Coordinates of C-alpha atoms in Angstrom, one line a residue:
M1 CA -2.8 -8.1 -10.5
H2 CA -1.0 -8.9 -7.2
L3 CA 1.3 -7.3 -4.7
R4 CA 3.9 -8.5 -2.2
S5 CA 4.5 -6.1 0.7
T6 CA 7.7 -6.2 2.9
T7 CA 7.4 -4.3 6.2
V8 CA 10.4 -3.4 8.2
R9 CA 10.5 -1.5 11.5
G10 CA 13.8 0.3 11.0
E11 CA 15.6 3.5 12.1
P12 CA 14.0 6.8 11.0
E13 CA 17.4 8.3 10.1
L14 CA 18.1 5.3 7.7
I15 CA 15.0 5.7 5.5
G16 CA 17.1 7.4 2.8
D17 CA 19.3 4.4 2.8
G18 CA 16.3 2.1 2.3
V19 CA 15.1 4.2 -0.7
A20 CA 18.6 4.1 -2.2
F21 CA 18.8 0.3 -1.8
L22 CA 15.5 -0.2 -3.6
R23 CA 16.4 2.2 -6.4
E24 CA 20.0 1.0 -7.0
K25 CA 19.9 -2.7 -6.0
V26 CA 16.4 -4.0 -6.3
L27 CA 14.8 -2.1 -9.2
P28 CA 17.4 -3.1 -11.8
T29 CA 16.6 -6.8 -11.0
L30 CA 12.9 -6.3 -11.0
E31 CA 13.0 -4.5 -14.4
Q32 CA 14.4 -7.7 -15.9
T33 CA 11.9 -10.0 -14.1
A34 CA 9.0 -11.4 -16.0
G35 CA 5.6 -10.2 -14.7
C36 CA 6.9 -7.4 -12.5
I37 CA 5.0 -4.1 -12.9
G38 CA 6.6 -1.9 -10.4
L39 CA 8.0 -1.0 -7.0
S40 CA 7.1 1.5 -4.3
M41 CA 8.0 2.4 -0.7
L42 CA 6.0 4.0 2.1
A43 CA 7.8 5.3 5.2
D44 CA 6.8 6.7 8.6
R45 CA 9.6 9.2 9.3
E46 CA 8.8 9.2 13.0
S47 CA 8.5 5.5 13.8
G48 CA 10.8 4.2 11.1
R49 CA 8.2 1.7 9.8
C50 CA 8.7 1.2 6.1
I51 CA 6.7 -0.8 3.6
A52 CA 8.2 -1.8 0.2
A53 CA 5.8 -3.2 -2.3
T54 CA 6.4 -5.1 -5.6
A55 CA 3.5 -5.3 -8.0
W56 CA 3.0 -8.3 -10.3
A57 CA 0.8 -9.1 -13.3
S58 CA -0.4 -12.4 -11.8
R59 CA -0.2 -14.5 -8.7
D60 CA 2.0 -17.0 -10.5
A61 CA 4.5 -14.3 -11.5
M62 CA 4.6 -13.1 -7.9
R63 CA 5.1 -16.5 -6.3
A64 CA 7.7 -17.6 -8.9
T65 CA 10.0 -14.9 -7.5
A66 CA 9.4 -15.5 -3.8
D67 CA 12.6 -17.4 -3.1
R68 CA 14.8 -15.5 -5.6
L69 CA 14.0 -12.2 -4.0
K70 CA 14.2 -13.3 -0.4
P71 CA 17.9 -12.2 0.0
S72 CA 16.9 -8.7 -1.2
R73 CA 14.2 -8.5 1.4
G74 CA 16.7 -9.3 4.1
S75 CA 19.2 -6.7 2.7
F76 CA 16.5 -4.1 2.6
A77 CA 15.8 -4.7 6.4
L78 CA 19.6 -4.4 7.1
A79 CA 19.7 -1.1 5.1
L80 CA 17.0 0.3 7.4
G81 CA 18.7 -1.0 10.6
G82 CA 15.6 -3.2 11.2
D83 CA 15.0 -6.9 12.1
G84 CA 13.6 -9.6 9.8
P85 CA 10.9 -8.3 7.4
E86 CA 7.2 -9.1 7.6
V87 CA 6.0 -10.3 4.2
A88 CA 2.4 -10.4 2.9
E89 CA 0.7 -11.1 -0.4
W90 CA -2.3 -9.2 -1.7
E91 CA -4.6 -9.0 -4.7
I92 CA -4.8 -5.5 -6.1
A93 CA -8.6 -4.9 -6.3
I94 CA -8.7 -1.1 -7.0
V95 CA -6.3 1.4 -8.4
H96 CA -7.4 5.0 -9.2
R97 CA -5.2 8.0 -9.9
E98 CA -5.9 11.6 -10.5
Q99 CA -2.4 13.0 -10.3
P100 CA 1.2 11.8 -9.6
A101 CA 1.8 10.9 -6.0
Q102 CA 5.6 10.9 -5.6
G103 CA 6.4 12.5 -2.2
A104 CA 2.7 12.3 -1.2
G105 CA 1.3 11.9 2.2
A106 CA -0.5 8.6 2.5
Q107 CA -3.1 7.4 4.9
V108 CA -2.8 3.6 5.1
T109 CA -5.7 1.6 6.7
W110 CA -5.7 -2.1 7.5
A111 CA -9.0 -3.8 8.1
R112 CA -10.7 -7.2 8.5
I113 CA -14.0 -8.6 7.2
Q114 CA -15.6 -12.0 6.9
P115 CA -13.9 -13.6 3.8
N116 CA -17.3 -14.2 2.1
R117 CA -17.9 -10.4 2.2
V118 CA -14.8 -9.4 0.4
D119 CA -16.4 -9.0 -3.0
D120 CA -19.2 -6.9 -1.6
L121 CA -16.7 -4.8 0.2
V122 CA -14.6 -4.1 -3.0
E123 CA -17.7 -3.2 -5.0
A124 CA -19.0 -0.8 -2.2
Y125 CA -15.5 0.7 -1.9
R126 CA -15.4 1.4 -5.6
S127 CA -18.9 2.9 -5.8
N128 CA -19.3 4.5 -2.4
L129 CA -16.2 5.3 -0.5
M130 CA -13.7 6.0 -3.4
P131 CA -15.7 8.9 -4.9
K132 CA -15.9 10.6 -1.5
L133 CA -12.2 10.3 -0.9
A134 CA -11.5 11.7 -4.4
E135 CA -13.4 14.8 -3.5
L136 CA -11.1 15.7 -0.7
P137 CA -8.7 18.6 -1.3
G138 CA -5.2 17.5 -2.5
F139 CA -6.3 13.9 -3.5
C140 CA -3.9 12.1 -5.7
S141 CA -4.7 8.4 -5.8
V142 CA -6.1 5.4 -4.0
S143 CA -5.2 1.7 -4.0
F144 CA -7.2 -1.1 -2.3
M145 CA -5.7 -4.5 -1.8
V146 CA -7.4 -7.7 -0.4
D147 CA -6.4 -11.0 1.0
R148 CA -9.6 -13.0 0.1
R149 CA -8.7 -16.1 2.0
N150 CA -8.2 -14.4 5.4
G151 CA -10.6 -11.4 4.9
R152 CA -7.8 -8.9 5.3
T153 CA -7.7 -5.6 3.4
V154 CA -5.3 -2.6 3.1
S155 CA -6.0 0.7 1.5
V156 CA -3.5 3.5 0.6
T157 CA -4.9 7.0 -0.1
C158 CA -2.4 9.5 -1.2
F159 CA -2.6 13.3 -1.0
E160 CA -0.3 15.9 -2.6
D161 CA 2.1 16.1 0.4
P162 CA 2.1 15.3 4.1
E163 CA 0.7 18.7 4.9
A164 CA -2.3 18.1 2.5
L165 CA -2.9 14.8 4.4
R166 CA -2.8 16.6 7.7
R167 CA -5.5 19.0 6.6
V168 CA -8.0 16.2 5.7
R169 CA -6.9 13.4 8.1
K170 CA -10.0 13.7 10.3
H171 CA -12.4 13.8 7.4
A172 CA -10.7 10.9 5.7
R173 CA -10.7 8.8 8.8
S174 CA -14.3 9.6 9.5
L175 CA -15.3 8.5 6.0
R176 CA -13.4 5.2 6.4
E177 CA -14.9 4.5 9.9
Q178 CA -18.4 5.1 8.7
F179 CA -17.8 2.9 5.7
A180 CA -16.3 0.1 7.8
L181 CA -19.2 0.2 10.2
A182 CA -21.8 0.0 7.4
M183 CA -20.0 -2.9 5.8
G184 CA -19.4 -4.9 9.0
A185 CA -15.6 -4.5 8.7
R186 CA -13.2 -3.8 11.5
I187 CA -10.3 -1.3 11.1
V188 CA -7.3 -2.8 12.9
D189 CA -4.6 -0.1 12.2
V190 CA -4.2 3.3 10.6
A191 CA -0.9 4.9 9.7
E192 CA 0.2 8.2 8.1
M193 CA 3.2 7.6 5.9
E194 CA 5.1 9.3 3.1
L195 CA 5.4 7.8 -0.4
T196 CA 9.2 8.0 -0.6
Y197 CA 9.6 6.0 -3.8
A198 CA 7.1 5.4 -6.5
H199 CA 7.9 3.3 -9.6
L200 CA 4.6 1.5 -10.2
R201 CA 3.1 0.7 -13.6
V202 CA 0.0 -0.8 -12.3
P203 CA -2.9 0.1 -14.6
E204 CA -6.2 1.6 -13.3
T205 CA -8.9 -0.8 -12.4
T206 CA -11.8 1.6 -12.5

């Protein structure tokens, strides 16, 4: 399974417009597109940074839509009052859910590692870090995506709501930092966001 992320740095007061655009304009098209298995949006209500993600059953299905959906990505940026979107492609390595996450508080962590260590990182994440995150109060789900060619990763850990995330933020960050250090990975960015739209049908990988 694969995922295309579209990041826009928009205006915080327009986040609702971005959600409405995805729900009313983008989702109907995606639901009729072969290989699409969902759509979601994360938003930072303070900075205005928003990340829309489309999930796909295969890399071929994702790339077959790249040009056709490009106008929608531009319109999404306009709806948010932002500039041109940043687009990235990922392989979905891990998905684990324990409860629905709509409206959840999400800790999003971007990291880098040597490309030849990606497989080791995924396996260690699944067997070591993920069970520890799942023990935190209010845990809902975790997703872990990788860019094998460039050694990039991004993880999204969702808790019941933004307040639940605030209560465990230090512990969750500490777990990730210790894990990254042990694996020889480098955390390059961490953001706290809200899952403002969740319409994913990605099956669990664990």
